[in-house]
XYZ file of C-alpha atoms in Angstrom:
713
model
C -16.991 14.941 77.538
C -19.511 14.958 74.753
C -19.225 12.036 72.378
C -19.074 13.933 69.087
C -16.781 12.875 66.250
C -14.361 15.451 64.872
C -13.443 15.915 61.241
C -9.822 16.684 62.140
C -9.080 15.072 65.508
C -6.062 16.446 67.411
C -2.787 14.610 67.711
C -3.322 12.153 70.583
C 0.411 12.030 71.254
C 0.410 15.724 72.178
C -3.101 16.390 73.512
C -5.360 14.535 75.893
C -9.016 15.268 76.736
C -10.265 14.120 80.129
C -13.780 14.306 81.524
C -14.458 14.237 85.263
C -17.721 13.022 86.797
C -18.180 14.764 90.141
C -19.863 13.511 93.269
C -22.235 16.342 94.280
C -22.013 15.381 97.951
C -18.221 15.809 98.124
C -17.264 17.967 95.135
C -17.896 21.338 96.792
C -16.209 20.727 100.137
C -13.689 23.461 100.850
C -11.682 21.412 103.385
C -10.041 17.999 103.035
C -9.058 16.439 106.357
C -6.070 14.139 106.429
C -4.496 11.906 109.073
C -3.119 13.094 112.381
C 0.486 14.228 112.532
C 1.721 11.076 114.249
C -0.256 8.724 111.994
C 1.422 6.558 109.380
C -0.079 8.289 106.354
C 0.860 11.834 107.422
C 4.111 11.885 105.416
C 2.393 10.561 102.295
C -0.373 13.144 102.696
C 2.149 16.011 102.909
C 4.123 14.608 99.990
C 1.012 14.323 97.813
C -0.384 17.801 98.504
C 2.918 19.659 98.851
C 2.807 23.157 100.283
C -0.998 23.063 100.408
C -0.938 20.680 103.376
C -1.082 22.353 106.777
C -1.828 21.454 110.382
C -5.212 22.585 111.660
C -6.961 22.203 114.968
C -10.702 21.528 114.960
C -13.462 22.099 117.480
C -13.372 18.498 118.679
C -9.759 19.023 119.760
C -8.167 16.942 117.002
C -5.089 18.215 115.158
C -4.771 16.797 111.656
C -3.162 17.471 108.322
C -5.607 19.423 106.156
C -5.943 21.169 102.820
C -8.127 24.275 102.442
C -9.368 25.268 98.984
C -11.785 28.101 99.727
C -13.489 29.936 102.556
C -16.774 28.659 103.926
C -18.261 32.123 103.395
C -17.476 32.129 99.663
C -20.262 32.256 97.114
C -21.612 29.053 95.641
C -20.106 29.777 92.213
C -16.651 29.934 93.808
C -17.164 26.671 95.683
C -18.209 24.987 92.440
C -14.670 25.616 91.176
C -12.952 23.799 94.052
C -12.210 20.822 91.803
C -10.528 23.145 89.308
C -8.231 24.409 92.069
C -7.423 20.818 93.058
C -6.645 19.683 89.511
C -4.573 22.784 88.787
C -2.508 22.326 91.948
C -1.852 18.632 91.287
C -0.754 19.242 87.697
C 1.595 21.993 88.792
C 2.946 20.115 91.815
C 3.494 16.659 90.323
C 4.035 17.395 86.621
C 5.509 20.924 86.802
C 2.976 22.162 84.242
C 2.192 25.827 83.797
C -1.230 27.354 83.241
C -0.536 27.707 79.532
C 0.051 23.950 79.217
C -3.508 22.899 80.090
C -7.062 24.243 80.249
C -9.752 23.322 82.761
C -13.199 24.039 81.309
C -15.785 24.827 83.981
C -17.985 27.793 84.799
C -17.149 29.959 81.775
C -20.832 30.556 80.990
C -21.737 31.356 84.611
C -20.752 34.945 83.857
C -24.142 35.340 82.154
C -25.988 35.752 85.470
C -23.252 37.604 87.342
C -23.385 41.302 88.178
C -22.077 43.499 85.386
C -18.659 45.030 86.192
C -19.857 48.398 84.872
C -22.077 48.854 87.925
C -19.895 49.715 90.906
C -21.131 48.369 94.230
C -18.673 50.438 96.273
C -20.958 53.445 95.750
C -23.949 51.710 97.326
C -25.053 52.594 100.877
C -23.246 50.707 103.602
C -26.436 49.033 104.847
C -27.205 47.525 101.427
C -23.719 47.000 100.008
C -22.992 43.738 98.154
C -19.825 42.228 96.718
C -18.725 43.270 93.245
C -18.554 39.661 91.999
C -22.016 38.722 93.270
C -24.350 36.766 91.000
C -28.099 36.230 90.731
C -27.936 33.059 92.815
C -26.509 34.925 95.806
C -28.919 37.839 95.522
C -31.875 35.436 95.276
C -31.036 34.110 98.725
C -30.986 37.666 100.125
C -34.394 38.422 98.596
C -35.909 35.197 99.961
C -34.653 35.955 103.470
C -36.088 39.471 103.297
C -39.429 38.138 102.031
C -39.566 35.558 104.831
C -39.091 38.336 107.376
C -41.873 40.332 105.707
C -44.115 37.246 105.843
C -43.545 36.966 109.603
C -44.523 40.607 110.020
C -47.684 40.092 107.965
C -48.651 37.067 110.042
C -48.237 39.189 113.178
C -50.850 41.767 112.092
C -53.601 41.022 114.615
C -55.811 44.041 113.932
C -57.143 42.717 110.613
C -60.766 41.499 110.456
C -59.493 38.193 109.027
C -56.164 36.613 109.794
C -53.612 35.917 107.068
C -53.514 32.148 106.619
C -50.716 31.694 104.071
C -48.104 33.736 102.214
C -46.291 32.369 99.158
C -43.920 33.886 96.623
C -44.613 33.465 92.914
C -41.795 35.396 91.227
C -38.907 33.485 89.583
C -36.526 34.612 92.315
C -38.312 32.310 94.789
C -37.567 29.385 92.443
C -33.902 30.467 92.070
C -34.688 31.130 88.412
C -34.187 34.900 88.088
C -31.145 35.436 85.811
C -30.708 39.128 86.669
C -29.088 40.001 90.022
C -31.531 41.802 92.298
C -29.838 44.610 94.184
C -31.338 46.514 97.139
C -31.733 49.715 95.149
C -35.501 50.343 95.396
C -36.521 53.608 97.016
C -39.489 55.842 97.784
C -39.402 59.431 96.525
C -42.423 61.433 97.561
C -45.507 59.357 96.841
C -43.861 57.271 94.112
C -41.922 54.034 94.492
C -39.020 53.293 92.149
C -37.606 49.821 91.600
C -35.940 47.854 88.832
C -37.814 44.644 89.753
C -40.866 43.853 91.861
C -41.027 40.470 93.593
C -44.578 39.127 93.785
C -46.233 37.252 96.633
C -49.766 35.968 97.256
C -51.562 36.041 100.606
C -54.719 34.177 101.535
C -57.123 35.215 104.290
C -59.192 33.049 106.583
C -62.648 31.758 105.696
C -65.651 34.044 105.955
C -69.176 33.952 104.560
C -69.472 37.731 104.315
C -67.582 38.166 101.060
C -69.864 39.737 98.411
C -71.164 37.734 95.465
C -70.521 40.465 92.911
C -67.100 40.741 91.270
C -66.781 44.521 91.527
C -67.790 44.577 95.189
C -65.385 41.744 96.012
C -62.475 43.580 94.431
C -63.445 46.774 96.249
C -63.339 44.867 99.531
C -59.907 43.513 98.614
C -58.785 47.098 98.041
C -59.996 48.003 101.530
C -57.883 45.165 102.933
C -54.843 46.463 101.005
C -55.305 49.918 102.517
C -55.631 48.546 106.046
C -52.585 46.272 105.676
C -50.556 49.209 104.330
C -51.525 51.387 107.299
C -50.627 48.661 109.799
C -47.230 48.032 108.187
C -46.464 51.754 108.335
C -47.594 52.146 111.942
C -46.154 48.983 113.475
C -42.988 48.392 111.421
C -42.304 51.773 109.789
C -42.322 50.219 106.305
C -43.008 52.324 103.224
C -46.022 51.123 101.261
C -48.131 52.096 98.288
C -51.559 50.761 97.338
C -52.158 50.078 93.647
C -55.042 48.628 91.691
C -53.318 45.238 91.462
C -52.233 44.993 95.077
C -49.869 46.440 97.637
C -46.252 47.513 97.108
C -43.979 47.244 100.153
C -40.437 48.621 100.369
C -38.207 46.655 102.741
C -34.404 46.766 103.038
C -34.053 48.121 99.511
C -36.280 45.468 97.893
C -39.741 46.065 96.461
C -42.395 43.407 97.065
C -45.831 43.261 95.490
C -48.515 41.609 97.632
C -51.670 40.216 96.021
C -54.692 38.705 97.736
C -56.304 35.492 96.527
C -59.865 34.360 97.131
C -61.529 31.316 95.516
C -64.776 33.226 95.086
C -63.090 35.596 92.626
C -62.194 32.710 90.308
C -65.760 31.393 90.524
C -67.223 34.802 89.677
C -64.976 35.045 86.623
C -66.302 31.675 85.434
C -69.915 32.659 86.032
C -72.083 33.206 82.967
C -75.660 32.703 81.855
C -76.704 30.255 79.181
C -79.233 30.922 76.430
C -81.979 29.541 78.664
C -81.047 31.951 81.442
C -79.402 29.330 83.627
C -76.285 30.215 85.583
C -73.287 28.088 84.720
C -69.585 28.163 85.470
C -67.285 27.833 82.467
C -63.533 28.330 82.287
C -62.488 31.479 80.484
C -59.112 33.043 79.755
C -59.301 35.408 82.743
C -60.329 32.705 85.233
C -57.616 30.298 84.055
C -54.945 33.017 84.298
C -56.052 33.986 87.820
C -56.246 30.366 88.976
C -52.774 29.706 87.593
C -51.301 32.804 89.257
C -52.898 32.525 92.707
C -53.251 28.773 93.267
C -51.106 26.687 90.905
C -47.985 28.835 90.561
C -47.335 28.981 94.353
C -47.358 25.162 94.457
C -44.999 24.894 91.483
C -42.750 27.526 93.066
C -42.513 25.447 96.223
C -41.761 22.276 94.249
C -39.001 23.914 92.189
C -37.544 25.489 95.324
C -37.346 22.006 96.848
C -35.735 20.702 93.647
C -33.064 23.388 93.964
C -32.362 22.319 97.544
C -31.790 18.793 96.236
C -29.776 19.792 93.125
C -28.303 23.282 93.490
C -27.154 23.272 89.863
C -30.810 23.551 88.810
C -30.967 27.284 89.564
C -27.804 28.181 87.660
C -28.872 26.035 84.698
C -32.187 27.881 84.438
C -30.451 31.254 84.752
C -28.015 30.541 81.910
C -30.834 29.168 79.742
C -33.022 32.224 80.348
C -30.193 34.624 79.566
C -29.439 32.726 76.365
C -33.079 32.797 75.239
C -33.418 36.501 76.041
C -30.251 37.387 74.117
C -31.765 35.532 71.147
C -34.714 37.990 71.303
C -37.179 35.437 72.705
C -39.114 37.190 75.451
C -41.964 36.035 77.662
C -44.515 36.906 74.979
C -43.021 34.338 72.590
C -41.515 31.779 74.957
C -42.997 31.834 78.509
C -40.293 31.777 81.148
C -42.080 29.001 83.046
C -41.473 26.755 80.013
C -37.716 27.007 80.494
C -37.976 26.240 84.202
C -40.282 23.245 83.735
C -38.314 21.776 80.821
C -35.090 21.827 82.833
C -36.925 20.512 85.902
C -38.231 17.629 83.763
C -34.650 16.786 82.805
C -33.591 16.699 86.462
C -36.595 14.591 87.481
C -36.227 12.076 84.652
C -32.541 11.333 85.163
C -31.238 9.400 88.181
C -29.914 11.599 90.955
C -26.332 10.408 90.368
C -26.415 11.396 86.683
C -27.751 14.910 87.126
C -25.219 17.647 86.309
C -23.342 19.213 89.199
C -22.434 22.400 87.327
C -24.855 24.851 85.659
C -22.742 24.954 82.508
C -23.137 21.210 81.945
C -26.847 21.487 82.674
C -27.163 24.232 80.061
C -25.434 22.065 77.442
C -27.921 19.279 78.175
C -30.757 21.794 77.822
C -29.429 22.764 74.387
C -29.328 19.077 73.458
C -32.965 18.793 74.540
C -34.005 21.750 72.367
C -31.960 20.571 69.401
C -33.115 16.952 69.345
C -36.713 16.903 70.613
C -39.619 15.949 68.381
C -42.123 18.461 69.737
C -45.005 16.755 67.975
C -44.593 13.468 69.830
C -43.053 14.552 73.136
C -45.051 15.125 76.329
C -43.265 16.697 79.301
C -44.971 15.518 82.478
C -43.680 16.630 85.881
C -45.217 14.401 88.512
C -44.132 16.260 91.646
C -44.171 14.088 94.775
C -45.838 11.331 92.688
C -49.184 13.054 93.187
C -50.547 11.416 90.011
C -51.042 7.673 90.121
C -50.125 5.352 87.275
C -53.661 5.282 85.855
C -53.840 9.076 85.601
C -50.451 9.202 83.892
C -51.452 6.471 81.436
C -54.735 8.226 80.614
C -52.943 11.502 79.904
C -50.374 9.826 77.666
C -53.148 8.010 75.781
C -55.072 11.254 75.241
C -51.922 12.976 74.059
C -51.208 10.290 71.452
C -54.792 9.952 70.175
C -55.969 13.588 70.453
C -52.756 15.435 69.714
C -54.450 18.414 68.034
C -56.192 19.561 71.222
C -52.815 20.054 72.913
C -50.433 22.962 72.187
C -47.274 22.462 70.071
C -45.158 22.375 73.245
C -47.057 20.307 75.798
C -46.052 20.612 79.472
C -48.121 19.262 82.356
C -47.608 19.028 86.106
C -49.367 17.170 88.866
C -50.771 20.486 90.173
C -52.791 21.418 87.068
C -54.782 18.273 86.361
C -57.911 20.288 85.533
C -56.070 22.022 82.664
C -53.708 19.196 81.837
C -51.264 20.202 79.108
C -52.944 23.540 78.287
C -51.940 25.750 81.199
C -48.264 26.631 80.797
C -48.284 26.882 77.000
C -50.835 27.624 74.294
C -51.179 27.431 70.536
C -49.401 30.783 70.119
C -46.982 30.768 73.078
C -44.790 29.265 71.753
C -46.092 28.586 68.250
C -44.623 26.212 65.685
C -42.432 28.891 64.110
C -40.900 29.855 67.453
C -40.205 26.195 68.255
C -38.456 25.773 64.922
C -36.440 28.939 65.551
C -35.381 27.753 69.014
C -34.345 24.378 67.600
C -32.114 25.999 64.970
C -30.540 28.373 67.497
C -29.872 25.507 69.919
C -28.216 23.408 67.210
C -26.024 26.325 66.190
C -24.948 27.041 69.787
C -24.384 23.345 70.411
C -22.121 23.049 67.362
C -20.002 25.950 68.622
C -19.687 24.506 72.134
C -19.024 20.908 71.093
C -16.401 21.875 68.530
C -14.671 24.011 71.170
C -14.776 21.220 73.762
C -13.033 18.764 71.454
C -10.605 21.290 70.051
C -7.096 22.097 71.207
C -7.843 25.813 71.059
C -9.065 27.787 74.096
C -12.724 27.469 75.015
C -15.261 29.811 73.454
C -15.913 33.331 74.622
C -19.441 33.637 76.100
C -20.223 36.435 73.667
C -20.082 33.944 70.787
C -23.351 32.315 71.859
C -24.934 35.132 73.896
C -25.117 37.614 71.008
C -28.047 37.059 68.662
C -27.386 36.971 64.907
C -28.873 39.957 63.099
C -29.650 38.239 59.808
C -33.237 37.520 58.796
C -34.831 40.646 60.308
C -36.529 43.178 58.027
C -36.464 46.268 60.246
C -34.923 47.371 63.526
C -36.329 50.005 65.878
C -33.585 51.469 68.053
C -35.040 52.883 71.261
C -33.715 55.883 73.128
C -31.180 54.653 75.702
C -32.511 57.026 78.357
C -35.924 55.330 78.295
C -34.726 51.750 78.791
C -32.879 50.865 81.978
C -29.875 48.598 81.680
C -29.947 45.154 83.189
C -27.765 44.475 86.218
C -26.702 41.200 84.634
C -23.534 40.996 82.573
C -24.142 42.462 79.123
C -22.524 40.947 76.044
C -23.409 43.677 73.558
C -25.692 43.638 70.537
C -25.265 42.842 66.862
C -27.796 45.545 65.939
C -26.264 48.626 67.584
C -23.047 49.641 69.288
C -22.861 50.081 73.011
C -24.234 53.225 74.576
C -23.795 54.747 77.973
C -25.458 52.594 80.658
C -28.705 53.875 82.102
C -29.076 53.038 85.796
C -32.183 55.153 86.385
C -34.745 53.307 88.443
C -38.129 53.183 86.688
C -41.440 53.444 88.470
C -42.133 50.239 90.338
C -44.057 47.746 88.214
C -44.121 50.076 85.189
C -42.647 47.564 82.652
C -42.374 50.197 79.928
C -40.818 48.034 77.218
C -42.960 44.986 77.959
C -46.168 47.032 77.773
C -45.018 48.589 74.504
C -44.384 45.168 72.991
C -47.799 43.911 74.090
C -49.526 46.855 72.403
C -47.551 46.412 69.193
C -48.346 42.707 69.059
C -52.028 43.273 69.778
C -52.327 45.830 66.980
C -49.966 44.463 64.311
C -49.502 40.741 65.002
C -51.333 39.922 61.741
C -48.703 41.757 59.719
C -45.390 41.335 61.542
C -43.606 39.512 64.352
C -41.798 41.581 66.986
C -38.707 40.529 68.939
C -36.692 42.163 71.723
C -34.313 41.370 74.551
C -36.143 41.786 77.890
C -32.879 42.032 79.849
C -31.745 45.530 78.974
C -32.239 45.349 75.199
C -32.517 48.732 73.500
C -33.868 47.660 70.116
C -36.941 45.953 68.672
C -36.529 43.679 65.649
C -39.333 43.129 63.150
C -40.099 40.428 60.573
C -42.931 40.756 58.059
C -45.423 37.887 57.931
C -45.290 35.822 54.692
C -48.960 36.524 53.847
C -48.704 40.290 54.291
C -49.034 40.910 50.548
C -52.358 39.057 50.254
C -55.541 41.060 49.835
C -58.011 40.987 52.710
C -61.705 41.629 53.194
C -62.632 45.170 54.128
C -63.378 45.551 57.857
C -63.802 48.864 59.604
C -61.998 47.781 62.776
C -59.095 46.138 60.901
C -57.725 48.928 58.739
C -54.347 49.378 60.410
C -51.758 49.939 57.698
C -54.202 49.030 54.903
C -55.258 50.745 51.694
C -58.193 50.076 49.358
C -57.488 47.790 46.443
C -57.881 49.333 42.994
C -58.487 45.974 41.332
C -60.989 44.267 43.647
C -63.734 46.264 45.307
C -64.337 45.459 48.937
C -60.734 44.318 49.352
C -57.811 45.968 51.082
C -54.101 45.289 50.989
C -51.337 46.075 53.444
C -48.820 48.775 52.599
C -45.553 48.447 54.480
C -44.917 52.170 54.137
C -48.148 52.954 56.002
C -47.280 50.434 58.702
C -43.870 51.997 59.216
C -45.418 55.458 59.484
C -47.889 54.089 62.044
C -45.034 52.638 64.083
C -43.156 55.929 63.933
C -46.247 57.780 65.150
C -46.894 55.322 67.992
C -43.239 55.324 69.081
C -42.526 58.968 68.257
C -41.236 59.763 71.755
C -39.474 56.428 72.229
C -37.409 55.532 69.179
C -34.056 56.911 68.116
C -34.056 55.571 64.558
C -35.913 53.039 62.408
C -34.432 51.254 59.413
C -32.940 48.059 58.121
C -30.326 46.200 60.124
C -27.431 47.641 58.122
C -28.820 51.178 58.243
C -29.295 51.176 62.008
C -25.933 49.535 62.669
C -24.092 51.975 60.394
C -25.883 54.982 61.871
C -25.173 53.890 65.438
C -21.490 53.452 64.584
C -21.084 56.850 62.965
C -23.309 58.859 65.310
C -21.636 59.642 68.599
C -23.038 61.490 71.611
C -22.378 65.217 71.762
C -19.349 65.955 73.913
C -19.416 68.981 76.156
C -16.657 70.335 78.363
C -18.293 68.924 81.487
C -19.118 65.452 80.179
C -16.180 64.734 77.878
C -14.232 62.961 80.619
C -17.236 60.851 81.624
C -17.967 59.799 78.043
C -14.374 58.792 77.383
C -14.315 56.842 80.617
C -17.503 55.002 79.605
C -16.439 54.165 76.070
C -12.965 53.145 77.192
C -12.760 49.421 76.567
C -12.476 47.501 79.815
C -9.428 45.251 79.871
C -11.211 42.866 82.210
C -13.855 42.139 79.560
C -11.416 40.841 76.937
C -11.867 37.298 78.150
C -15.597 37.492 77.413
C -15.327 38.637 73.774
C -13.277 37.873 70.701
C -11.284 40.560 68.923
C -13.843 40.895 66.137
C -16.636 41.465 68.633
C -14.891 44.386 70.320
C -13.835 46.061 67.083
C -16.830 48.376 67.224
C -16.067 49.430 70.796
C -12.449 50.174 69.897
C -13.501 52.257 66.872
C -15.890 54.235 69.054
C -13.151 54.743 71.633
C -10.727 56.082 69.023
C -13.329 58.471 67.598
C -14.296 59.769 71.021
C -10.624 60.193 71.935
C -10.036 62.157 68.721
C -13.024 64.407 69.417
C -11.835 64.927 72.975
C -8.325 65.771 71.730
C -9.715 68.268 69.211
C -11.865 69.793 71.931
C -8.831 70.123 74.195
C -6.773 71.754 71.426
C -9.546 74.250 70.695
C -9.818 75.054 74.390
C -6.051 75.631 74.617
C -6.122 77.876 71.545
C -8.943 79.956 72.987
C -7.109 80.183 76.279
C -3.874 81.289 74.578
C -5.772 83.907 72.561
C -7.381 85.283 75.702
C -4.027 85.302 77.453
C -2.306 87.155 74.607
C -5.125 89.683 74.447
C -4.901 90.197 78.171
C -1.121 90.658 77.999
C -1.506 93.173 75.185
C -3.997 95.059 77.274
C -1.641 95.077 80.261
C 1.299 96.165 78.085
C -0.796 98.979 76.698
C -1.584 100.203 80.183
C 2.096 100.004 81.113
C 3.117 102.024 78.042
C 0.522 104.634 78.817
C 1.765 104.884 82.396
C 5.342 105.228 81.130
C 4.393 108.057 78.830
C 2.705 109.854 81.684
C 5.823 109.526 83.815
C 7.960 110.871 80.991
C 5.924 114.043 80.807
C 6.362 114.824 84.442
C 7.410 112.703 87.361
C 5.636 113.287 90.589
C 7.402 114.174 93.784
C 6.530 110.797 95.277
C 8.298 108.897 92.507
C 11.401 111.080 92.871
C 11.574 110.391 96.616
C 11.158 106.650 96.026
C 13.949 106.657 93.443
C 16.321 108.513 95.739
C 15.624 106.083 98.597
C 16.391 103.100 96.335
C 19.702 104.696 95.237
C 20.688 105.334 98.867
C 20.015 101.692 99.786
C 22.078 100.480 96.835
C 24.982 102.745 97.822
C 24.937 101.497 101.406
C 24.969 97.874 100.234
C 27.919 98.583 97.959
C 29.868 100.176 100.845
C-alpha cells in the first residue's frame, strides 16, 4: 500500500487494508502441488483448500493433492490474477465472507490496453481469429512470431547480389510497448495495401565496395534491391508486397511489415559538406542523426528492452498503460516522444533491485506517476547503462558534464550506453518535450496520483478507469472536431472524450503507412507553431484541441514568408500583428474536407450532444444498436460519465419510435386506400350483376342450392 496520510481515516475496527508483496517467480503459477495421498499432510492440505483440492496424476507417475487456479494456455493478464483467486477462495472458505464484504485491487487499469468490446472477433476469418478478451501483450507475441518467420524467409533468399546479414525490428511492438492490440486485419486490394498499423524492421546487407558515393545514386540502388526482394518474396513464398519510396511493405498472415535497408555510407553522405575553404568535412546534421538513431541505435535499444521484458514481464504492461494514459491526455509523439516513456520506465526497473520491481503493470504505472509527479527535471539525469557497457569513468564524466553544462542538455535528459556519441541529446530535444509540456505532465500525474491514492486508502470501491483516462477539457481555447469517417477507431479500449459525445465506430482500414491524422498535425505545427499549440489523441481521437500562445498579441517584424494569419499594423509601419479570426479562417480552409465543426469547448460539446446522425429506414436499427449503452461497460465508467451516452440513446430511441409510428400511419393509409379501391370494384361488379345476371352465374347458383338441399336431406 502507498504510505499516504488520510484526512478522515476509516474506522480500523470495521475496515482493514492489507498490502501483499508478491514473489514474481512463484506468483503466477497456475498449479500448487501438495503431498501425496498417503502422506501425513494430505488431510491438512485438503482441509486448508477445501473443495479446491483434488487428486492429479503427473507425467512422472506421481499422484498428489493439487490445486489448479487457471489453465496453462490462459493469457498472461489472467495468470497475473491467480493471487486474487487464491485470496478470494481463502476468505470465502475460512471466514465465510461474500464478494461484497471485501475488495481485491489488482489489474483494474489493465483494461486500457485490452481489445475494445465493440469490435467483434467472431466475425474475423477462421485463419486469423483471436479471442475477444485479447490484449496488446498477447497480440505482440503473435506479431513477433510472424516477423521471425519472415526474417527466416528473407535470410533464405539466395538470389540476391548481397546476402542479408541481419534483420531487426524497431517498432514498439518488438519491445512489448505497443498499447493498441494489433489484429491480423491487413489486406491487399488491387495494387493498394490497407493496414491499421505497419510494423517496421531494418535489414543490413553484406559488405561491398561497389556502393556509389553519391546520395541519390545510393538510394536508387537501394530501391533496386527493394524491387528484387519483393519479386523473390512473391515468387518463392507467394507473399503480397508493395515497393514504396521509404522501403518495402510485406503482407504476411494478416500483418503488414515495413522493411527498410540500412547502409553506413548513407549516414556518412548525409554528414558530408564543404567548408568555406572548399574542404570536405563530415558534420552531424538533423537528418544524419535521425537516420543513425533509426537504423543503428534503435535496433540495439529494442533488443535491450525486449530482454528486460523477458526478465520482468510487468515492464511491457506498465509501458502500455503509461502510453495510453499520456495519449488520452492529448500528449502525442510530437510533444512527448514515445521512446521517452519506455526509457523512463526502463530506468525505474534498472535502478531498483530485482526483488523490489513491481510484479503487476498497475503497480508499475503508479510508480511511473510518482516519478512524473516528484522529479526535478532540471537536476535529474536518466542514464540507462545496458549490460554495463559504460565504465565508471564514462559515467562520472557524463554526470559531471550534466551538472556543470546543464544548458547544453535538453529539459528532459535521457541517455543510454548505445548513444555515447550523442549523449543526452538523442531521445529528447529542447522542444520535445519542452518545459511547458513537462510542467503539464507533472500536474496531470499529480492529479491522477491523488485520485488513485485516495481510492486505495478509502473504504469505497476502487476508481473507474475512465476517471483518469479521460482528459479534462478546461484550458483549451478551441476544438476542431474531425469527421468520424476520416479517422479510424483504435482497437484498444476507448474511454470516451470530454470534448464530444461518442460516434459510431469507424473500422475502415486506411492505406498502409498513410498516418492521416499524424501528417495533418505535423503540417499544422510547422505552419502555426508560433501562434498556437495543438493537441490530439493519437489512439483513435477525433478532435484537435488548440491553445493560443501567450505572446500572440505582440506585434512582429514584417516578413514576406511569415505572414500566416497576420495583418499590417496601423500604428507602427513595418510591423504586423496576428489576428485570431484570420488564423481560424486559415484553419477552416486547410481542414475544409476534414473537420465537422470548429468552436470553443462548450460550443463543440453542445453541438455534438444535440446533433444526431440522420436515421433512415435501413440504418435505424444499426444506429440504435450502436448507441445502446453496453451493460458490460458500466464497471469502467461512473454514472456521470455515461450520462451523455444515455441521453443520446433516449433521443435516438424517440426518433426511431417516431419513425416507426409514421411508417405505420403511412401503411394504414395505403391499406385503407387499397380497401376502398377494392370495395369500389366490388360495388361496381354488384351493380353490373343487378342489371342482368349471366347464364353462367345462374347455373352456379342453382348448383349451390342443389348441394345445400342434398346436405340438408
